[in-house]
Each structure stands twice: as structure tokens, then as C-alpha cells.
Tab-separated table of C-alpha atoms in Angstrom:
chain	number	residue	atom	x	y	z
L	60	UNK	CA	53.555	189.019	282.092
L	61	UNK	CA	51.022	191.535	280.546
L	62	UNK	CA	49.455	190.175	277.488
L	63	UNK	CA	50.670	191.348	273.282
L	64	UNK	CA	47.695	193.757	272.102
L	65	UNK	CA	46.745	190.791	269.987
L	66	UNK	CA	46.824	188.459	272.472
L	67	UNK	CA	44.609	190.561	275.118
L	68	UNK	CA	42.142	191.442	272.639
L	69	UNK	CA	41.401	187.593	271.629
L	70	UNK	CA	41.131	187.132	275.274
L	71	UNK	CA	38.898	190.301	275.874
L	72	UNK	CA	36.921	188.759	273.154
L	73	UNK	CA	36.157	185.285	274.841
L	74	UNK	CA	35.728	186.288	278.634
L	75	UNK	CA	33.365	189.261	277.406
L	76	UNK	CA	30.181	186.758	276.892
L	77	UNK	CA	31.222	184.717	279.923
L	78	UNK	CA	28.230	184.215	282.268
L	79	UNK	CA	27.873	185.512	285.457
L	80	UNK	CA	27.500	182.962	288.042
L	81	UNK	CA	24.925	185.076	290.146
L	82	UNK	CA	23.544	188.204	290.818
L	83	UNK	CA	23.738	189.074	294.706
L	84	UNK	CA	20.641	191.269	296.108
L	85	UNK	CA	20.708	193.073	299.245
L	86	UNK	CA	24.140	192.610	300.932
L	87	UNK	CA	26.888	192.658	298.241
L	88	UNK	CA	30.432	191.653	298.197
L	89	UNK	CA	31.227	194.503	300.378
L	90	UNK	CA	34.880	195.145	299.293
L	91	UNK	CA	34.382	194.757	295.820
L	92	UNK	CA	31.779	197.404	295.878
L	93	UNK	CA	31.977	201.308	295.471
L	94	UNK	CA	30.030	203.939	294.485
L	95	UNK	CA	31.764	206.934	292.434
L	96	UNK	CA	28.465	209.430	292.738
L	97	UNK	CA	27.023	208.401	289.042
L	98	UNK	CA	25.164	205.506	287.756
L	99	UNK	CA	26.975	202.171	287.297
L	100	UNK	CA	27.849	200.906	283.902
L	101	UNK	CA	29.650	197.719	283.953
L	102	UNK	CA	30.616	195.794	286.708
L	103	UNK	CA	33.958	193.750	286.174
L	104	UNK	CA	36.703	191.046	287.021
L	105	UNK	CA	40.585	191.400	285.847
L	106	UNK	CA	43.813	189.120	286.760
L	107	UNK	CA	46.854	188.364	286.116
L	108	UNK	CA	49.992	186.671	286.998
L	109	UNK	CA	52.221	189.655	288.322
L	110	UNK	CA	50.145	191.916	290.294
L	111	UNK	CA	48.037	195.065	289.581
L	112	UNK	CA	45.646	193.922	287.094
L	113	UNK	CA	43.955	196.162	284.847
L	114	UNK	CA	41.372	196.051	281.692
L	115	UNK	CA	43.780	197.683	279.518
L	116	UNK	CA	46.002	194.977	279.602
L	117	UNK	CA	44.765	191.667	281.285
L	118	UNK	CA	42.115	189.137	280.898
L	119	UNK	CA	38.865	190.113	282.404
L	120	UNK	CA	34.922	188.938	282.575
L	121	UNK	CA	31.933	191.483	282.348
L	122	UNK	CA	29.914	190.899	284.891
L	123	UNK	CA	26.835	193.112	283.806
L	124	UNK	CA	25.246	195.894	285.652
L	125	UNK	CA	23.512	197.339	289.004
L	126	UNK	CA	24.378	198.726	291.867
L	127	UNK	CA	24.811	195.518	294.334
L	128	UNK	CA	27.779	192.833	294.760
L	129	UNK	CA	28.390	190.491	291.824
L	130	UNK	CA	30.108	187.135	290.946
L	131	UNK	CA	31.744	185.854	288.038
L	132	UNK	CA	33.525	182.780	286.998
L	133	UNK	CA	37.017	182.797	286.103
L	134	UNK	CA	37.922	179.575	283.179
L	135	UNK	CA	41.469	178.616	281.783
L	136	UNK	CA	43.564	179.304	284.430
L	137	UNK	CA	46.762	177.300	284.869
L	138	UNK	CA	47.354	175.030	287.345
L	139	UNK	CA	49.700	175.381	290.138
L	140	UNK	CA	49.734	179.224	289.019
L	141	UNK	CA	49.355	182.565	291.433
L	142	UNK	CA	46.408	184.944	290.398
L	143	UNK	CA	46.834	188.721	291.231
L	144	UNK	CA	42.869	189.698	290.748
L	145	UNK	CA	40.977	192.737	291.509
L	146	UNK	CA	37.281	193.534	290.722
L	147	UNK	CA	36.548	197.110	288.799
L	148	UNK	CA	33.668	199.286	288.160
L	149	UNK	CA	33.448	201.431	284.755
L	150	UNK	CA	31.028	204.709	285.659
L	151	UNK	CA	30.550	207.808	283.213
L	152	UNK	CA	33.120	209.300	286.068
L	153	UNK	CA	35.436	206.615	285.113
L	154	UNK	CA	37.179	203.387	286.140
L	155	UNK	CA	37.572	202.516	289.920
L	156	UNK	CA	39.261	199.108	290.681
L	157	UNK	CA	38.657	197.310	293.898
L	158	UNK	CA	41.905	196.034	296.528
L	159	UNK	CA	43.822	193.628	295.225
L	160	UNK	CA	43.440	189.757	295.800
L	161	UNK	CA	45.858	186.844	295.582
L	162	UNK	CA	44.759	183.158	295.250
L	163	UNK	CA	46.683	180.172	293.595
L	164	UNK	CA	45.304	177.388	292.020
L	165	UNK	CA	45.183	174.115	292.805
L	166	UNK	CA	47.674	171.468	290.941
L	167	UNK	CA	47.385	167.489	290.555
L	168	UNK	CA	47.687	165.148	293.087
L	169	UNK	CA	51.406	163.281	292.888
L	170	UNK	CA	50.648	159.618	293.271
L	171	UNK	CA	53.360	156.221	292.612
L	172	UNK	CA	52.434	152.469	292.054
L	173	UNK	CA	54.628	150.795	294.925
L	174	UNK	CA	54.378	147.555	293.162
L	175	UNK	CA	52.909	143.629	293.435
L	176	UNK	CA	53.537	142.295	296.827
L	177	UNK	CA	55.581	139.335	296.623
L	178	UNK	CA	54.157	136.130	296.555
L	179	UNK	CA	50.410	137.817	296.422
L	180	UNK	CA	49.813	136.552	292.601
L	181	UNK	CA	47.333	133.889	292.080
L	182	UNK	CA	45.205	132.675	289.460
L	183	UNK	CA	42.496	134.779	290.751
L	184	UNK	CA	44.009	138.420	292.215
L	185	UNK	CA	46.799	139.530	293.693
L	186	UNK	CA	47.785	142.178	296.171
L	187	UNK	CA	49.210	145.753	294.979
L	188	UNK	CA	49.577	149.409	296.455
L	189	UNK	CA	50.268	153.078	295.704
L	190	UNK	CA	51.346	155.979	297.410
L	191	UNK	CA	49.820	159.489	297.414
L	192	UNK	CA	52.876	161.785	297.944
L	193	UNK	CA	51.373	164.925	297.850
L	194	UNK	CA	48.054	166.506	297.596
L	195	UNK	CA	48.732	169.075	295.604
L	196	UNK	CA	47.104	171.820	297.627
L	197	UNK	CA	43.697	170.265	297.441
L	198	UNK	CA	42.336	167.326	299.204
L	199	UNK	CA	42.778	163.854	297.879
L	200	UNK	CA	38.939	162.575	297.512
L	201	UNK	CA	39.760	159.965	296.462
L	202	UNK	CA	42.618	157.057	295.347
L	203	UNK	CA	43.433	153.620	294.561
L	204	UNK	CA	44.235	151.242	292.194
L	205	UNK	CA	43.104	150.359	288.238
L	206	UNK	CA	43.481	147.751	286.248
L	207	UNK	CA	43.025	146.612	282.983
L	208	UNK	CA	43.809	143.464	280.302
L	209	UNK	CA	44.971	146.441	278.195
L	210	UNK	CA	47.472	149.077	278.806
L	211	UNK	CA	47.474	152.683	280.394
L	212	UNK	CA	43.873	151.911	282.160
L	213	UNK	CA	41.926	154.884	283.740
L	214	UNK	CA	38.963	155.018	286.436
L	215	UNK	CA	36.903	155.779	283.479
L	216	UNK	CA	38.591	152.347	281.111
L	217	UNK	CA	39.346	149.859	282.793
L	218	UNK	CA	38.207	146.169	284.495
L	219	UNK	CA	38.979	146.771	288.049
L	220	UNK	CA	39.172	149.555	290.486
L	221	UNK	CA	39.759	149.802	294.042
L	222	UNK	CA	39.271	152.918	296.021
L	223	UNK	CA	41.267	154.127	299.163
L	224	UNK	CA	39.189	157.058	300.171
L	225	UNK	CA	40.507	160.899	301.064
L	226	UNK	CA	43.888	162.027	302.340
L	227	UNK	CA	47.913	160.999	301.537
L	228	UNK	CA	50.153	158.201	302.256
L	229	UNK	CA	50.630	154.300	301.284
L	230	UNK	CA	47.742	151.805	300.460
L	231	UNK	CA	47.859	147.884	299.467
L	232	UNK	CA	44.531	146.676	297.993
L	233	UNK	CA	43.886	143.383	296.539
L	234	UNK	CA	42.784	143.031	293.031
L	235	UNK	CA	39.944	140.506	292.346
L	236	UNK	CA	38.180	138.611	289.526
L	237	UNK	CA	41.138	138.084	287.492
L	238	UNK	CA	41.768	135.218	285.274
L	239	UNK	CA	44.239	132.460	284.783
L	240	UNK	CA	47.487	132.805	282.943
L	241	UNK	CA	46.662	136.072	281.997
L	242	UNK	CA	48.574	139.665	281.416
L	243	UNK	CA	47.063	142.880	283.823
L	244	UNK	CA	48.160	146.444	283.435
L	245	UNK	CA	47.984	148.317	286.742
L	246	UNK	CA	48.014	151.885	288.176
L	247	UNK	CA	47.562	153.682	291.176
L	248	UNK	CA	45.633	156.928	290.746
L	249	UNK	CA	44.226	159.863	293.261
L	250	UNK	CA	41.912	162.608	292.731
L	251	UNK	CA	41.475	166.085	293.825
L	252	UNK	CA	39.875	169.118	292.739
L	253	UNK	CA	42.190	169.793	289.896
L	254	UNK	CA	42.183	166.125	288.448
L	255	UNK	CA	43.218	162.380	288.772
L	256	UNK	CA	47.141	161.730	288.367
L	257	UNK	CA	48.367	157.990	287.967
L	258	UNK	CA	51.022	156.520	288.992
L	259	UNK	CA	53.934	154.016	286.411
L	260	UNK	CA	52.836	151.530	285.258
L	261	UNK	CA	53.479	147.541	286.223
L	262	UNK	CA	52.649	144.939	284.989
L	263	UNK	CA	51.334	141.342	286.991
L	264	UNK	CA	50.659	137.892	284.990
L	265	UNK	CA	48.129	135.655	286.504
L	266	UNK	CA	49.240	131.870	287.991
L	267	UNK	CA	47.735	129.328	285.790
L	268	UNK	CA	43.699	128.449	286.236
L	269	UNK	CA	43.548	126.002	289.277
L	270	UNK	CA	40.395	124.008	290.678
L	271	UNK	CA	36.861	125.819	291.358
L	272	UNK	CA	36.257	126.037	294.890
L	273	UNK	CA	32.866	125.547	296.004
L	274	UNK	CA	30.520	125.101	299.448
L	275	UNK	CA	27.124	122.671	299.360
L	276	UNK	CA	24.272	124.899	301.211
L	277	UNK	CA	22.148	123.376	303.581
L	278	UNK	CA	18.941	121.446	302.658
L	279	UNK	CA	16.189	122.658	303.400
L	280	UNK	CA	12.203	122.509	302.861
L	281	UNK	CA	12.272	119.176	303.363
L	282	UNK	CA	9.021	117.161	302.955
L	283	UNK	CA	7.986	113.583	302.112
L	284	UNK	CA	9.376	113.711	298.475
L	285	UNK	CA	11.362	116.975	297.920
L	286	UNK	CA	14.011	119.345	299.677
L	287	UNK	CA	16.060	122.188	298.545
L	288	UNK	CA	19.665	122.911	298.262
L	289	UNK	CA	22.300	124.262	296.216
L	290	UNK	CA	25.714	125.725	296.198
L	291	UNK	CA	28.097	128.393	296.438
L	292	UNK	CA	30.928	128.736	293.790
L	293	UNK	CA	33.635	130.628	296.459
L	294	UNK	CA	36.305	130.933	293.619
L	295	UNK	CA	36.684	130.161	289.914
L	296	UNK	CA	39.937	129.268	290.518
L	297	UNK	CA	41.256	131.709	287.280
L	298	UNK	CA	38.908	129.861	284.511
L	299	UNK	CA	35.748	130.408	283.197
L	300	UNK	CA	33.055	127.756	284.590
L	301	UNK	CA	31.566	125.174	282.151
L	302	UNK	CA	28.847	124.090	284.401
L	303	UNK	CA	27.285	124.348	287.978
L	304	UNK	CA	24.818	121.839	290.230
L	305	UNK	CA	23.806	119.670	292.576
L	306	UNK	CA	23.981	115.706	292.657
L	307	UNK	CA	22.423	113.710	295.248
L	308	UNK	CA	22.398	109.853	296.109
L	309	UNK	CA	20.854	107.491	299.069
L	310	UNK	CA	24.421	105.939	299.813
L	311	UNK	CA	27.078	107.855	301.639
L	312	UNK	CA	30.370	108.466	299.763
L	313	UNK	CA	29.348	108.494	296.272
L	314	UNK	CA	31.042	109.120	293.362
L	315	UNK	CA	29.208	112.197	291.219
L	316	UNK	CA	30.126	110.779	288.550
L	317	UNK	CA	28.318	107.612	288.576
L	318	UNK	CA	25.130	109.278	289.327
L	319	UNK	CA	22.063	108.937	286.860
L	320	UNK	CA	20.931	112.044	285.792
L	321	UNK	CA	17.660	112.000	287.367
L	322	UNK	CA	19.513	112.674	290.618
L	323	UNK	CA	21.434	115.948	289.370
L	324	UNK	CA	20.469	119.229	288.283
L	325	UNK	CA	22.705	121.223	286.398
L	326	UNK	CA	23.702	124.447	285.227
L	327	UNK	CA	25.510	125.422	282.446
L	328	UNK	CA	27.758	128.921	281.416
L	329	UNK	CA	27.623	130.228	285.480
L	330	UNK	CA	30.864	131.833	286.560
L	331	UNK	CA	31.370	133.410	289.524
């Protein structure tokens, strides 16, 4: 509806100063250009939400002066909302508005958590998906799935993030690098030009820390008195790692345990 007198003129004052985005030379706009037979003064936006727009009554942006096509930008629109706008001149012959355009803005993607996927907890991750429902008139750029020791985690707070890509529909992801025995928060979200939207919620709790698991690599520059190997820690198992390395023996079948240090090297403080 057309803005209070108050109202307007607050708004009149904070689109006046509003900067223009840029000046066109040579070819304007075209149809939001017109001469009236006298110098140009001011060179103008105005819009509103029922139609006819005018700079008695509706919020505007100056635009400056000149006699080619201009641009402005238009801030503080509402989402999900359809704009009646039309572009004006003010000459000393008077005010001559431009035809009348209609454009809506864009609104937040609609995304839901679908849940853990049963039997996918272990003491390291889990499996978990979302489902972009709608786009909201704007292409998803992205989606996916957050997580977070602490509640209501974001893509911009959080300790694990997944992403799905562009577009709608279902996604299962796996989370990763989580410990033992422990609480996660979890979301889905998706993005599009008008924001990120998450989804409820859920909660997953960890299966107690098991056994590292972890691969010997191959030796190799192997001379008279030396060679070099190592290993590969595939999975924490859910705990934090006390210590890494590498034992070695002449006999087949040996116990690491029994082996004198001078036949180890170790690590301490690595996780994976």
C-alpha cells in the first residue's frame, strides 16, 4: 500500500544518497529514456507493491543527471514480494515516468533433514541426508549437510560440512572425522541467491571408540644397513591417537611388544 507521509519521507530520505551503480554512455536503457524538449534534471527510480508508482508517494533512488540511460540499485526489498517499478525523469517541463515494470523477488530455498540412516552410526561417521523441496525461484548453488558438537550449527560454525552441489531433490552424505561416544548436532542446508535455509534439527551419538586401523607401507631404499618405511593410520577408530611408528625385527612373527627400542621409531600426539 502507498506509504504514511512520515513513513515516505524517512524513506525518501535514505534512498536519496543511494549510489548509482553506473552511468551508461552511448546507447542507454532505451525504454527508460525520454526527452521532454528541455534540459534534464534528475534522473530517477520509484516502486511499489500495488502498481503505478510515483515520487509523491513511494520509495525511490536519485539516480543523478544527463541525458543517457542510467542504473540504480534498489536495497530492502522483501523477499518473496512483487515490485511494480517504473523509472522517471524530473525536467523544468515537469515529471515524465517511464512504462511500468513488474519483477518479484527471490525467497529462501525450503530444505528438510531426512534423518540418520539406520545402522550407518559408527565411532567414526555416519550416513545422513536432506531434501531440497523447493528452490524458491532462484537456483539452489549449493546444499548439504552441517554438523557440529554444539547445537544449531551453520556453514559458517560448525565442524563438518558436506556439499551436494546446484539444483532440488534428496541427498545422503556421510559425515566423517567424528569421535567416539560423542553427541553431533546436524542440519541440512541449501543456498540460493536470497540466502541459506536449514533444515530440523537431529541429533546422532557416536558408537564407542574402537581399535585404530592401520596399513605398513612398503620398504623401500634399501641398502646394506638402512631402508625406509612407515605407515598409514586408515581410521582412528573414534579416539584420539597416543602414539604412531614402526617396529622391526629379524624373526618372523614377532611380538611388538617385546622389541628393544633400538628397533622402533615412534611418534607421539599423531591423529588421523
Amino acid at each position: 500500500m502507498p506509504c504514511s507521509t512520515a513513513a515516505t519521507a524517512a524513506r525518501r530520505r535514505r534512498w536519496r544518497h543511494c549510489p548509482v551503480l553506473r552511468w551508461q554512455r552511448g546507447n542507454g536503457t532505451g525504454s527508460h529514456r525520454r526527452q521532454v524538449g528541455s534540459v534534464r534534471q534528475s534522473c530517477s527510480l520509484c516502486w511499489n507493491t500495488v502498481g503505478n508508482p510515483d515520487i509523491e508517494t513511494d520509495d525511490y533512488i536519485d539516480c543523478g543527471t544527463g541525458t543517457e540511460g542510467f542504473e540504480g540499485l534498489m536495497t530492502g526489498l522483501q523477499s518473496n514480494q512483487t515490485y511494480y517499478l517504473r523509472a522517471y525523469v524530473i525536467t523544468a517541463a515537469g515529471t515524465v515516468y517511464g512504462s511500468q515494470i513488474v519483477f518479484k523477488t527471490f525467497t529462501s530455498p525450503v530444505v528438510t533433514t531426512t534423518g540418520v540412516v539406520p545402522g550407518s552410526i559408527t565411532s567414526v561417521g555416519a550416513n545422513a541426508g536432506g531434501n531440497v523441496v523447493s528452490d524458491g525461484g532462484s537456483t539452489v548453488s549449493n546444499s548439504g549437510l552441517v554438523w557440529s558438537s554444539d547445537e544449531q550449527p551453520t556453514i559458517q560454525k560448525n565442524i563438518g560440512l558436506t556439499r551436494a552441489g546446484a539444483g532440488i531433490g534428496e541427498f545422503t552424505h556421510q559425515l566423517h572425522g567424528l569421535s567416539g561416544n560423542t553427541r553431533y548436532y546436524l542440519r541440512a542446508y541449501a543456498t540460493n541467491m536470497a540466502g541459506t535455509t536449514y533444515g530440523s534439527q537431529i541429533e546422532l551419538v557416536t558408537l564407542p571408540a574402537v581399535k585404530p586401523t592401520i596399513v605398513t607401507k612398503t620398504v623401500t631404499t634399501i641398502t646394506g644397513t638402512k631402508a625406509i618405511s612407515g605407515g598409514e593410520v586408515v581410521s582412528n577408530g573414534g579416539g584420539d591417537l597416543i602414539s604412531t611408528g614402526v617396529v622391526w625385527s629379524d624373526s618372523a612373527g614377532f611380538d611388538p611388544v617385546d622389541i628393544p627400542s633400538g628397533n622402533r621409531i615412534v611418534q607421539t600426539g599423531q591423529n588421523s
